[in-house]
mmCIF file of C-alpha atoms in Angstrom:
data_model
loop_
_atom_site.group_PDB
_atom_site.id
_atom_site.type_symbol
_atom_site.label_atom_id
_atom_site.label_comp_id
_atom_site.label_asym_id
_atom_site.label_seq_id
_atom_site.Cartn_x
_atom_site.Cartn_y
_atom_site.Cartn_z
ATOM 1 C CA MET K 6 -321.955 -122.577 131.651
ATOM 2 C CA SER K 7 -318.147 -123.192 131.235
ATOM 3 C CA ARG K 8 -316.258 -124.168 134.418
ATOM 4 C CA ILE K 9 -314.270 -121.502 136.025
ATOM 5 C CA GLN K 10 -310.575 -122.347 135.983
ATOM 6 C CA PRO K 11 -309.294 -121.925 139.676
ATOM 7 C CA PRO K 12 -306.172 -119.774 140.030
ATOM 8 C CA ALA K 13 -302.828 -121.745 140.447
ATOM 9 C CA ARG K 14 -300.095 -120.948 143.059
ATOM 10 C CA VAL K 15 -297.452 -118.724 141.321
ATOM 11 C CA ARG K 16 -294.270 -120.744 140.609
ATOM 12 C CA GLY K 17 -291.645 -120.383 143.256
ATOM 13 C CA THR K 18 -294.084 -119.539 145.969
ATOM 14 C CA GLN K 19 -295.510 -121.850 148.745
ATOM 15 C CA ASP K 20 -298.492 -122.228 151.067
ATOM 16 C CA ILE K 21 -297.196 -123.128 154.518
ATOM 17 C CA PHE K 22 -299.738 -125.294 156.580
ATOM 18 C CA ARG K 23 -299.804 -127.659 159.529
ATOM 19 C CA GLY K 24 -296.612 -129.697 159.836
ATOM 20 C CA GLU K 25 -294.623 -127.280 157.802
ATOM 21 C CA GLN K 26 -296.038 -124.313 159.530
ATOM 22 C CA ARG K 27 -295.162 -125.826 162.982
ATOM 23 C CA ARG K 28 -291.574 -126.313 161.836
ATOM 24 C CA PHE K 29 -291.581 -122.742 160.474
ATOM 25 C CA ALA K 30 -292.928 -121.368 163.641
ATOM 26 C CA ARG K 31 -290.455 -123.269 165.821
ATOM 27 C CA VAL K 32 -287.579 -121.558 163.850
ATOM 28 C CA LEU K 33 -289.067 -118.123 164.537
ATOM 29 C CA ASP K 34 -289.873 -118.745 168.102
ATOM 30 C CA ALA K 35 -286.378 -120.098 168.878
ATOM 31 C CA PHE K 36 -284.817 -117.076 167.049
ATOM 32 C CA ASP K 37 -286.860 -114.747 169.130
ATOM 33 C CA ARG K 38 -285.880 -116.484 172.408
ATOM 34 C CA VAL K 39 -282.205 -116.483 171.512
ATOM 35 C CA ARG K 40 -282.043 -112.881 170.301
ATOM 36 C CA ARG K 41 -283.576 -111.734 173.627
ATOM 37 C CA LEU K 42 -280.771 -113.597 175.562
ATOM 38 C CA TYR K 43 -278.286 -111.605 173.518
ATOM 39 C CA CYS K 44 -280.148 -108.312 173.948
ATOM 40 C CA PHE K 45 -280.824 -107.690 170.187
ATOM 41 C CA GLU K 46 -283.638 -105.381 169.431
ATOM 42 C CA ARG K 47 -286.256 -106.284 166.722
ATOM 43 C CA VAL K 48 -286.590 -103.882 163.775
ATOM 44 C CA GLU K 49 -289.120 -103.853 160.849
ATOM 45 C CA VAL K 50 -288.073 -102.502 157.474
ATOM 46 C CA PRO K 51 -290.112 -102.079 154.303
ATOM 47 C CA VAL K 52 -290.722 -104.983 151.919
ATOM 48 C CA PHE K 53 -289.710 -102.749 149.087
ATOM 49 C CA GLU K 54 -287.075 -100.089 148.630
ATOM 50 C CA ASP K 55 -285.689 -97.773 145.999
ATOM 51 C CA THR K 56 -283.766 -100.079 143.539
ATOM 52 C CA GLN K 57 -280.523 -98.238 144.204
ATOM 53 C CA VAL K 58 -280.437 -99.368 147.826
ATOM 54 C CA PHE K 59 -279.817 -102.856 146.592
ATOM 55 C CA ALA K 60 -277.878 -102.031 143.435
ATOM 56 C CA ARG K 61 -275.320 -100.076 145.364
ATOM 57 C CA SER K 62 -275.187 -102.513 148.481
ATOM 58 C CA ILE K 63 -275.287 -105.954 146.758
ATOM 59 C CA GLY K 64 -273.410 -104.714 143.596
ATOM 60 C CA GLU K 65 -274.458 -104.029 140.036
ATOM 61 C CA THR K 66 -272.445 -107.018 138.655
ATOM 62 C CA THR K 67 -273.839 -109.711 141.123
ATOM 63 C CA ASP K 68 -276.426 -112.167 139.818
ATOM 64 C CA VAL K 69 -278.916 -110.957 142.504
ATOM 65 C CA VAL K 70 -278.934 -107.468 141.018
ATOM 66 C CA SER K 71 -278.445 -108.435 137.393
ATOM 67 C CA LYS K 72 -280.664 -111.400 137.175
ATOM 68 C CA GLU K 73 -282.734 -112.085 140.237
ATOM 69 C CA MET K 74 -284.402 -108.917 141.658
ATOM 70 C CA TYR K 75 -287.960 -108.114 141.370
ATOM 71 C CA SER K 76 -287.992 -104.533 140.240
ATOM 72 C CA PHE K 77 -290.714 -102.366 138.910
ATOM 73 C CA PRO K 78 -291.679 -98.741 138.336
ATOM 74 C CA ASP K 79 -294.478 -97.484 140.606
ATOM 75 C CA LYS K 80 -297.248 -95.018 139.519
ATOM 76 C CA GLY K 81 -294.973 -92.064 140.233
ATOM 77 C CA GLY K 82 -292.235 -93.435 137.941
ATOM 78 C CA ASP K 83 -289.846 -94.307 140.848
ATOM 79 C CA MET K 84 -287.927 -97.640 140.385
ATOM 80 C CA LEU K 85 -288.735 -100.009 143.299
ATOM 81 C CA THR K 86 -287.497 -103.444 144.144
ATOM 82 C CA LEU K 87 -288.928 -106.089 146.512
ATOM 83 C CA ARG K 88 -286.237 -106.833 149.055
ATOM 84 C CA PRO K 89 -283.870 -109.725 148.116
ATOM 85 C CA GLU K 90 -282.254 -109.554 151.509
ATOM 86 C CA PHE K 91 -282.306 -107.504 154.731
ATOM 87 C CA THR K 92 -278.956 -105.972 155.316
ATOM 88 C CA ALA K 93 -279.137 -103.162 152.717
ATOM 89 C CA GLY K 94 -282.650 -102.081 153.959
ATOM 90 C CA ILE K 95 -281.290 -101.988 157.589
ATOM 91 C CA ALA K 96 -278.308 -100.010 156.553
ATOM 92 C CA ARG K 97 -280.594 -97.628 154.660
ATOM 93 C CA ALA K 98 -282.804 -97.272 157.803
ATOM 94 C CA TYR K 99 -279.668 -96.739 159.903
ATOM 95 C CA ILE K 100 -278.762 -93.732 157.702
ATOM 96 C CA SER K 101 -282.286 -92.360 157.156
ATOM 97 C CA ASN K 102 -283.249 -92.232 160.809
ATOM 98 C CA GLY K 103 -279.886 -91.201 162.306
ATOM 99 C CA TRP K 104 -279.564 -94.347 164.339
ATOM 100 C CA GLN K 105 -275.758 -93.843 164.701
ATOM 101 C CA GLN K 106 -276.637 -92.159 167.923
ATOM 102 C CA TYR K 107 -277.539 -95.593 169.330
ATOM 103 C CA ALA K 108 -274.313 -97.351 168.131
ATOM 104 C CA PRO K 109 -273.316 -100.056 168.753
ATOM 105 C CA LEU K 110 -276.760 -101.120 167.592
ATOM 106 C CA LYS K 111 -277.777 -104.801 167.827
ATOM 107 C CA LEU K 112 -280.771 -105.659 165.488
ATOM 108 C CA VAL K 113 -282.706 -108.568 164.266
ATOM 109 C CA THR K 114 -285.597 -109.037 161.723
ATOM 110 C CA SER K 115 -287.301 -111.668 159.784
ATOM 111 C CA GLY K 116 -289.813 -111.917 156.963
ATOM 112 C CA ALA K 117 -290.399 -112.556 153.311
ATOM 113 C CA VAL K 118 -287.604 -111.901 150.672
ATOM 114 C CA PHE K 119 -287.805 -112.214 146.961
ATOM 115 C CA ARG K 120 -285.438 -113.472 144.291
ATOM 116 C CA TYR K 121 -286.233 -114.665 140.707
ATOM 117 C CA GLU K 122 -284.298 -117.865 140.328
ATOM 118 C CA ARG K 123 -284.972 -121.451 139.471
ATOM 119 C CA PRO K 124 -287.066 -123.038 142.262
ATOM 120 C CA GLN K 125 -285.520 -126.054 143.891
ATOM 121 C CA LYS K 126 -285.322 -127.960 147.179
ATOM 122 C CA GLY K 127 -285.429 -125.374 150.005
ATOM 123 C CA ARG K 128 -285.314 -122.375 147.608
ATOM 124 C CA TYR K 129 -288.279 -120.362 146.479
ATOM 125 C CA ARG K 130 -288.874 -117.030 144.655
ATOM 126 C CA GLN K 131 -290.642 -115.787 147.785
ATOM 127 C CA PHE K 132 -288.982 -117.261 150.746
ATOM 128 C CA HIS K 133 -288.223 -116.235 154.313
ATOM 129 C CA GLN K 134 -285.122 -115.256 156.268
ATOM 130 C CA ILE K 135 -284.069 -114.469 159.847
ATOM 131 C CA ASP K 136 -281.413 -111.726 160.027
ATOM 132 C CA ALA K 137 -279.110 -110.354 162.731
ATOM 133 C CA GLU K 138 -276.860 -107.335 162.392
ATOM 134 C CA LEU K 139 -274.456 -105.425 164.572
ATOM 135 C CA LEU K 140 -273.738 -101.840 163.444
ATOM 136 C CA GLY K 141 -271.065 -99.534 164.858
ATOM 137 C CA ALA K 142 -268.925 -102.142 166.459
ATOM 138 C CA PRO K 143 -265.451 -102.642 164.795
ATOM 139 C CA GLU K 144 -264.024 -104.930 167.359
ATOM 140 C CA PRO K 145 -263.613 -108.736 166.808
ATOM 141 C CA ALA K 146 -265.755 -109.320 169.765
ATOM 142 C CA ALA K 147 -268.813 -108.279 167.661
ATOM 143 C CA ASP K 148 -268.059 -111.109 165.106
ATOM 144 C CA VAL K 149 -267.691 -113.505 168.039
ATOM 145 C CA GLU K 150 -271.046 -112.479 169.524
ATOM 146 C CA LEU K 151 -272.997 -112.872 166.233
ATOM 147 C CA LEU K 152 -271.359 -116.288 165.587
ATOM 148 C CA THR K 153 -272.130 -117.443 169.086
ATOM 149 C CA LEU K 154 -275.724 -116.269 168.711
ATOM 150 C CA ALA K 155 -275.964 -118.334 165.485
ATOM 151 C CA ASP K 156 -274.347 -121.345 167.095
ATOM 152 C CA GLN K 157 -276.808 -121.172 170.182
ATOM 153 C CA LEU K 158 -279.760 -120.916 167.741
ATOM 154 C CA LEU K 159 -278.818 -124.056 166.006
ATOM 155 C CA HIS K 160 -278.444 -125.854 169.392
ATOM 156 C CA GLU K 161 -281.792 -124.489 170.502
ATOM 157 C CA LEU K 162 -283.378 -125.931 167.360
ATOM 158 C CA GLY K 163 -281.581 -129.339 167.963
ATOM 159 C CA ILE K 164 -279.832 -129.271 164.478
ATOM 160 C CA ALA K 165 -276.300 -128.234 165.413
ATOM 161 C CA GLU K 166 -275.090 -131.825 165.016
ATOM 162 C CA GLY K 167 -274.034 -132.188 161.369
ATOM 163 C CA VAL K 168 -273.910 -128.383 160.692
ATOM 164 C CA THR K 169 -270.317 -127.058 160.366
ATOM 165 C CA LEU K 170 -269.248 -123.440 160.858
ATOM 166 C CA LYS K 171 -266.833 -122.588 157.887
ATOM 167 C CA LEU K 172 -264.724 -119.581 158.644
ATOM 168 C CA ASN K 173 -262.327 -117.275 156.610
ATOM 169 C CA THR K 174 -260.749 -113.889 156.695
ATOM 170 C CA LEU K 175 -260.915 -111.334 153.851
ATOM 171 C CA GLY K 176 -258.322 -109.142 155.550
ATOM 172 C CA ASP K 177 -258.320 -105.282 155.719
ATOM 173 C CA ALA K 178 -258.305 -103.020 152.744
ATOM 174 C CA GLU K 179 -254.591 -103.381 152.210
ATOM 175 C CA THR K 180 -254.703 -107.209 152.436
ATOM 176 C CA ARG K 181 -257.583 -107.418 150.024
ATOM 177 C CA GLU K 182 -256.121 -105.083 147.381
ATOM 178 C CA ALA K 183 -252.764 -107.106 147.478
ATOM 179 C CA TRP K 184 -254.689 -110.489 147.277
ATOM 180 C CA ARG K 185 -257.035 -109.299 144.526
ATOM 181 C CA ALA K 186 -253.980 -108.314 142.381
ATOM 182 C CA ALA K 187 -252.342 -111.642 142.858
ATOM 183 C CA LEU K 188 -255.626 -113.457 141.933
ATOM 184 C CA VAL K 189 -256.088 -111.417 138.850
ATOM 185 C CA ALA K 190 -252.534 -112.273 137.747
ATOM 186 C CA HIS K 191 -253.205 -115.867 138.484
ATOM 187 C CA PHE K 192 -256.530 -116.132 136.673
ATOM 188 C CA THR K 193 -255.232 -114.035 133.744
ATOM 189 C CA ALA K 194 -252.445 -116.561 133.226
ATOM 190 C CA HIS K 195 -255.100 -119.216 132.861
ATOM 191 C CA ARG K 196 -257.595 -117.164 130.894
ATOM 192 C CA GLY K 197 -258.001 -119.592 128.138
ATOM 193 C CA GLU K 198 -259.069 -122.285 130.495
ATOM 194 C CA LEU K 199 -261.756 -120.426 132.355
ATOM 195 C CA SER K 200 -265.578 -120.726 131.888
ATOM 196 C CA GLU K 201 -267.458 -117.947 130.421
ATOM 197 C CA ASP K 202 -268.899 -116.848 133.792
ATOM 198 C CA SER K 203 -265.537 -116.680 135.239
ATOM 199 C CA LEU K 204 -264.157 -114.706 132.481
ATOM 200 C CA THR K 205 -266.880 -112.068 133.169
ATOM 201 C CA ARG K 206 -265.972 -112.272 136.822
ATOM 202 C CA LEU K 207 -262.224 -111.774 136.066
ATOM 203 C CA GLU K 208 -263.020 -108.321 134.711
ATOM 204 C CA LYS K 209 -265.532 -107.263 137.400
ATOM 205 C CA ASN K 210 -265.447 -109.587 140.472
ATOM 206 C CA PRO K 211 -262.389 -111.836 140.463
ATOM 207 C CA LEU K 212 -262.824 -113.170 144.039
ATOM 208 C CA ARG K 213 -265.962 -114.881 142.935
ATOM 209 C CA ILE K 214 -264.048 -117.246 140.756
ATOM 210 C CA LEU K 215 -262.770 -118.943 143.855
ATOM 211 C CA ASP K 216 -266.252 -120.388 144.554
ATOM 212 C CA SER K 217 -267.127 -121.362 140.967
ATOM 213 C CA LYS K 218 -268.864 -124.654 140.746
ATOM 214 C CA ASP K 219 -267.844 -125.084 137.017
ATOM 215 C CA PRO K 220 -265.549 -128.195 136.621
ATOM 216 C CA ARG K 221 -263.392 -126.154 134.225
ATOM 217 C CA ASP K 222 -262.724 -123.493 136.896
ATOM 218 C CA ARG K 223 -262.055 -125.786 139.890
ATOM 219 C CA PRO K 224 -258.360 -126.875 139.211
ATOM 220 C CA ILE K 225 -257.439 -123.158 138.415
ATOM 221 C CA ALA K 226 -259.268 -121.846 141.533
ATOM 222 C CA ASP K 227 -257.772 -124.582 143.698
ATOM 223 C CA SER K 228 -254.288 -123.622 142.677
ATOM 224 C CA ALA K 229 -254.828 -119.852 143.256
ATOM 225 C CA PRO K 230 -252.778 -118.030 145.919
ATOM 226 C CA ASP K 231 -254.311 -118.076 149.499
ATOM 227 C CA ILE K 232 -255.034 -114.852 151.315
ATOM 228 C CA ASP K 233 -252.748 -115.681 154.240
ATOM 229 C CA ALA K 234 -249.712 -114.732 152.202
ATOM 230 C CA TYR K 235 -251.014 -111.199 152.007
ATOM 231 C CA LEU K 236 -252.432 -110.647 155.481
ATOM 232 C CA THR K 237 -251.216 -107.495 157.261
ATOM 233 C CA ALA K 238 -250.271 -107.834 160.947
ATOM 234 C CA GLY K 239 -253.540 -106.047 161.839
ATOM 235 C CA ALA K 240 -255.677 -108.352 159.719
ATOM 236 C CA ARG K 241 -253.988 -111.451 161.190
ATOM 237 C CA ALA K 242 -254.491 -110.155 164.695
ATOM 238 C CA PHE K 243 -258.226 -109.514 164.022
ATOM 239 C CA PHE K 244 -258.783 -113.033 162.728
ATOM 240 C CA ASP K 245 -256.785 -114.543 165.656
ATOM 241 C CA ALA K 246 -259.001 -112.624 167.968
ATOM 242 C CA VAL K 247 -262.188 -113.972 166.368
ATOM 243 C CA THR K 248 -260.979 -117.589 166.405
ATOM 244 C CA ALA K 249 -259.752 -117.357 170.034
ATOM 245 C CA GLY K 250 -263.155 -115.826 171.046
ATOM 246 C CA LEU K 251 -264.980 -118.629 169.317
ATOM 247 C CA ASP K 252 -262.812 -121.272 171.061
ATOM 248 C CA ALA K 253 -263.396 -119.564 174.429
ATOM 249 C CA ALA K 254 -267.191 -119.605 173.706
ATOM 250 C CA GLY K 255 -267.138 -123.362 172.801
ATOM 251 C CA VAL K 256 -268.136 -122.739 169.158
ATOM 252 C CA ARG K 257 -266.566 -125.196 166.798
ATOM 253 C CA TRP K 258 -265.287 -124.036 163.456
ATOM 254 C CA GLU K 259 -263.251 -125.006 160.451
ATOM 255 C CA ARG K 260 -261.013 -122.844 158.320
ATOM 256 C CA ASP K 261 -262.086 -122.578 154.671
ATOM 257 C CA ALA K 262 -259.550 -120.444 152.803
ATOM 258 C CA ARG K 263 -261.713 -120.404 149.670
ATOM 259 C CA LEU K 264 -264.800 -118.856 151.336
ATOM 260 C CA VAL K 265 -265.020 -115.355 149.810
ATOM 261 C CA ARG K 266 -267.369 -112.235 149.409
ATOM 262 C CA GLY K 267 -266.994 -110.503 146.168
ATOM 263 C CA LEU K 268 -267.850 -106.975 146.898
ATOM 264 C CA ASP K 269 -265.211 -104.522 148.111
ATOM 265 C CA TYR K 270 -266.826 -103.343 151.247
ATOM 266 C CA TYR K 271 -266.530 -106.843 152.902
ATOM 267 C CA ARG K 272 -263.715 -106.994 155.428
ATOM 268 C CA HIS K 273 -262.232 -109.428 157.742
ATOM 269 C CA THR K 274 -264.645 -112.327 158.828
ATOM 270 C CA ALA K 275 -266.691 -114.280 156.329
ATOM 271 C CA PHE K 276 -268.527 -117.421 157.480
ATOM 272 C CA GLU K 277 -271.168 -120.007 156.522
ATOM 273 C CA PHE K 278 -272.902 -122.713 158.485
ATOM 274 C CA VAL K 279 -273.185 -125.718 156.098
ATOM 275 C CA THR K 280 -274.629 -129.185 156.155
ATOM 276 C CA ASP K 281 -274.658 -132.236 153.908
ATOM 277 C CA ARG K 282 -278.280 -133.025 154.875
ATOM 278 C CA LEU K 283 -279.849 -130.673 152.250
ATOM 279 C CA GLY K 284 -278.000 -131.921 149.081
ATOM 280 C CA ALA K 285 -276.393 -129.226 147.008
ATOM 281 C CA GLN K 286 -278.066 -126.442 148.804
ATOM 282 C CA GLY K 287 -276.022 -126.974 151.962
ATOM 283 C CA THR K 288 -275.652 -123.433 153.380
ATOM 284 C CA VAL K 289 -278.151 -122.838 156.113
ATOM 285 C CA LEU K 290 -276.756 -119.589 157.575
ATOM 286 C CA ALA K 291 -274.189 -117.160 156.260
ATOM 287 C CA GLY K 292 -272.709 -113.704 156.780
ATOM 288 C CA GLY K 293 -269.673 -111.589 157.310
ATOM 289 C CA ARG K 294 -268.277 -108.188 158.239
ATOM 290 C CA TYR K 295 -269.117 -105.342 155.859
ATOM 291 C CA ASP K 296 -267.333 -102.264 157.249
ATOM 292 C CA GLY K 297 -267.917 -100.219 154.093
ATOM 293 C CA LEU K 298 -271.533 -100.910 153.368
ATOM 294 C CA VAL K 299 -273.135 -97.902 155.154
ATOM 295 C CA GLU K 300 -270.615 -95.573 153.589
ATOM 296 C CA SER K 301 -271.328 -96.915 150.081
ATOM 297 C CA LEU K 302 -274.973 -95.880 150.627
ATOM 298 C CA GLY K 303 -273.850 -92.320 151.574
ATOM 299 C CA GLY K 304 -273.853 -92.685 155.247
ATOM 300 C CA PRO K 305 -270.869 -92.121 157.628
ATOM 301 C CA ALA K 306 -268.189 -94.651 157.928
ATOM 302 C CA THR K 307 -269.658 -97.499 160.116
ATOM 303 C CA ALA K 308 -268.479 -100.899 161.002
ATOM 304 C CA GLY K 309 -270.963 -103.640 160.461
ATOM 305 C CA VAL K 310 -271.258 -107.358 160.708
ATOM 306 C CA GLY K 311 -274.375 -109.608 160.305
ATOM 307 C CA TRP K 312 -275.826 -112.870 159.006
ATOM 308 C CA ALA K 313 -278.960 -114.200 157.496
ATOM 309 C CA ALA K 314 -280.432 -117.714 157.485
ATOM 310 C CA GLY K 315 -283.325 -119.244 155.415
ATOM 311 C CA VAL K 316 -286.237 -120.232 157.536
ATOM 312 C CA GLU K 317 -287.291 -122.875 155.097
ATOM 313 C CA ARG K 318 -283.831 -124.494 155.056
ATOM 314 C CA LEU K 319 -283.655 -124.532 158.854
ATOM 315 C CA ALA K 320 -287.112 -125.990 159.054
ATOM 316 C CA MET K 321 -286.188 -128.801 156.694
ATOM 317 C CA LEU K 322 -283.667 -130.007 159.309
ATOM 318 C CA LEU K 323 -286.274 -130.159 162.031
ATOM 319 C CA ASP K 324 -288.420 -133.153 162.892
ATOM 320 C CA GLU K 325 -291.942 -132.232 162.740
ATOM 321 C CA PRO K 326 -293.138 -130.800 166.075
ATOM 322 C CA ALA K 327 -296.239 -132.337 167.550
ATOM 323 C CA ALA K 328 -299.479 -130.287 167.273
ATOM 324 C CA GLU K 329 -300.188 -128.297 170.324
ATOM 325 C CA PRO K 330 -302.438 -130.501 172.571
ATOM 326 C CA LEU K 331 -306.008 -129.627 173.083
ATOM 327 C CA ALA K 332 -306.868 -129.368 176.768
ATOM 328 C CA VAL K 333 -310.660 -129.327 176.931
ATOM 329 C CA VAL K 334 -313.729 -129.772 174.595
ATOM 330 C CA VAL K 335 -317.008 -128.466 175.990
ATOM 331 C CA VAL K 336 -320.038 -130.377 174.649
ATOM 332 C CA ALA K 337 -323.641 -129.285 174.678
ATOM 333 C CA GLU K 338 -325.438 -132.591 174.401
ATOM 334 C CA GLU K 339 -328.808 -131.059 175.141
ATOM 335 C CA ALA K 340 -330.741 -128.623 173.099
ATOM 336 C CA GLY K 341 -330.705 -125.086 174.566
ATOM 337 C CA LEU K 342 -327.259 -125.420 176.228
ATOM 338 C CA GLU K 343 -325.340 -124.288 173.235
ATOM 339 C CA PRO K 344 -325.001 -120.624 174.565
ATOM 340 C CA LEU K 345 -323.764 -121.870 177.935
ATOM 341 C CA ALA K 346 -321.282 -124.169 176.203
ATOM 342 C CA SER K 347 -319.946 -121.171 174.206
ATOM 343 C CA SER K 348 -319.734 -118.892 177.296
ATOM 344 C CA ALA K 349 -317.963 -121.772 179.296
ATOM 345 C CA THR K 350 -315.472 -122.276 176.522
ATOM 346 C CA ALA K 351 -314.763 -118.423 176.444
ATOM 347 C CA ALA K 352 -314.161 -118.515 180.267
ATOM 348 C CA LEU K 353 -311.680 -121.421 179.913
ATOM 349 C CA ARG K 354 -309.742 -119.581 177.109
ATOM 350 C CA LYS K 355 -309.644 -116.257 179.260
ATOM 351 C CA SER K 356 -308.137 -118.493 181.979
ATOM 352 C CA GLY K 357 -305.310 -119.630 179.706
ATOM 353 C CA ILE K 358 -306.734 -123.078 178.967
ATOM 354 C CA ARG K 359 -306.860 -124.211 175.289
ATOM 355 C CA ALA K 360 -310.463 -125.138 174.596
ATOM 356 C CA GLU K 361 -312.866 -125.880 171.851
ATOM 357 C CA ALA K 362 -316.727 -126.127 171.955
ATOM 358 C CA VAL K 363 -318.942 -128.633 170.116
ATOM 359 C CA VAL K 364 -322.388 -126.853 169.745
ATOM 360 C CA THR K 365 -323.542 -127.729 166.309
ATOM 361 C CA GLY K 366 -324.739 -130.881 164.480
ATOM 362 C CA SER K 367 -326.606 -133.935 165.852
ATOM 363 C CA LEU K 368 -327.076 -133.983 169.518
ATOM 364 C CA LYS K 369 -326.333 -137.677 169.650
ATOM 365 C CA LYS K 370 -322.971 -137.446 167.770
ATOM 366 C CA ARG K 371 -321.537 -134.330 169.509
ATOM 367 C CA PHE K 372 -319.692 -136.301 172.180
ATOM 368 C CA ASP K 373 -318.194 -138.659 169.576
ATOM 369 C CA ARG K 374 -317.004 -135.585 167.691
ATOM 370 C CA ALA K 375 -315.373 -134.272 170.829
ATOM 371 C CA VAL K 376 -313.543 -137.429 171.423
ATOM 372 C CA LYS K 377 -312.221 -137.505 167.864
ATOM 373 C CA MET K 378 -310.622 -134.119 168.589
ATOM 374 C CA ALA K 379 -308.318 -135.942 171.119
ATOM 375 C CA PRO K 380 -308.428 -133.423 174.030
ATOM 376 C CA ARG K 381 -307.104 -134.320 177.417
ATOM 377 C CA GLN K 382 -310.556 -134.048 178.803
ATOM 378 C CA VAL K 383 -314.205 -133.716 177.568
ATOM 379 C CA VAL K 384 -316.700 -131.675 179.535
ATOM 380 C CA THR K 385 -320.445 -132.406 178.964
ATOM 381 C CA LEU K 386 -322.852 -129.823 180.077
ATOM 382 C CA LYS K 387 -325.921 -131.278 181.804
ATOM 383 C CA ARG K 388 -329.398 -130.044 183.032
ATOM 384 C CA SER K 389 -331.190 -131.818 186.022
ATOM 385 C CA GLY K 390 -334.521 -130.103 186.502
ATOM 386 C CA ASP K 391 -333.632 -126.366 187.159
ATOM 387 C CA THR K 392 -330.057 -127.213 187.925
ATOM 388 C CA LEU K 393 -327.053 -126.869 185.539
ATOM 389 C CA GLY K 394 -324.004 -128.936 185.901
ATOM 390 C CA PHE K 395 -321.193 -130.661 183.873
ATOM 391 C CA GLN K 396 -319.522 -134.050 183.769
ATOM 392 C CA GLN K 397 -315.615 -134.256 183.118
ATOM 393 C CA ARG K 398 -314.016 -137.127 181.439
ATOM 394 C CA GLY K 399 -310.254 -137.075 181.373
ATOM 395 C CA SER K 400 -307.963 -139.588 179.664
ATOM 396 C CA GLY K 401 -304.727 -137.509 179.678
ATOM 397 C CA ALA K 402 -305.468 -134.730 182.154
ATOM 398 C CA GLU K 403 -303.757 -134.500 185.684
ATOM 399 C CA HIS K 404 -305.770 -134.121 188.799
ATOM 400 C CA ASP K 405 -304.706 -130.373 189.201
ATOM 401 C CA GLU K 406 -305.726 -129.774 185.487
ATOM 402 C CA MET K 407 -309.154 -131.256 186.081
ATOM 403 C CA ALA K 408 -309.561 -129.216 189.253
ATOM 404 C CA ALA K 409 -308.611 -125.955 187.486
ATOM 405 C CA VAL K 410 -311.110 -126.614 184.623
ATOM 406 C CA ALA K 411 -313.824 -127.447 187.179
ATOM 407 C CA ALA K 412 -313.201 -124.104 189.066
ATOM 408 C CA VAL K 413 -313.579 -122.182 185.875
ATOM 409 C CA LEU K 414 -316.717 -124.020 184.851
ATOM 410 C CA ASN K 415 -318.352 -123.652 188.169
ATOM 411 C CA ALA K 416 -317.809 -119.955 188.043
ATOM 412 C CA ALA K 417 -319.088 -119.648 184.545
ATOM 413 C CA ILE K 418 -322.276 -121.831 185.166
ATOM 414 C CA ASP K 419 -323.096 -120.154 188.432
ATOM 415 C CA PRO K 420 -321.426 -116.742 188.754
ATOM 416 C CA ALA K 421 -323.203 -116.113 192.067
#
């Protein structure tokens, strides 16, 4: 008989286990604690949407839509896409469910997202994000709150040191139109020196040339006009209010005048938290204000600002958390006491005590197996004539913990 070839993991996916899973869980636990402090509600949105949700919101000309989305026709002929990010799905849900009645609406979510791109350090084809959005709040204070939440999350995780908040303004519609025209004129004058990708962007998405990594583009991008020369008084006041709010909240930031978002509905604040600890893939959290997004999906004009962060990238910055300690192992060293060991273990767990039972294998080796599990105490069940009892051995348990375990076991062994 030929040997069956076992299935391989699909390229760009991962199996998260033990140390990696503990880091992963720590990110999600910290995110949940911090979002509760800021009174953000949790929302769940579908893993797949109508393809147009992402094509309209992310932009037909972006790499995500044109190259990276997992899209497929379903059996009914509808074109669906696995979500490449969360914001578009949340905006669609906001419209579909009439959530504008609850505005301003503070929402978070997390889960798997999908992009077909070359796998590399901290980047997978199925990866995971945490996401925070504030809809229906046009004031600079909303931007400050989201950035403060992100900063507190990084401190909660113990990774804020070495992570820098890069901040820029994209101005209002008038600012952006004037700056865009100036950029097009600048890049057109250097058309013969631009890379092929930037020539395509010049026609469809000229702001993206500013963050090109191609060496041919860098001198031209670096000499392009800054947005500050085109800021309206209102746009400047908005950015000043955001930076003043961050200063008041104790959030450190740096101005990055080349930080952009290519799509027209982005307004005012754009930001990234970056580090040099992950090599070239240095962005760990990014976002901005998208006041035109809901409208672009057919909804009412709605202000919005949000951010997303890769769970894998945040987890890579963490030291491996210690495994959760095991409090008690209950051992049945005598034949016939196995059911009692199982019921005693169940009683400990119902009392909130983390416990395991050793009820299989050689009677002589059960205690040794229990010790190898490194619990704070080992409980051995005993029979003396018609009397049942137990013996506690504790190497890391405090007196109060030993007493609490003893009380549970006494009740389990002799319910009367």
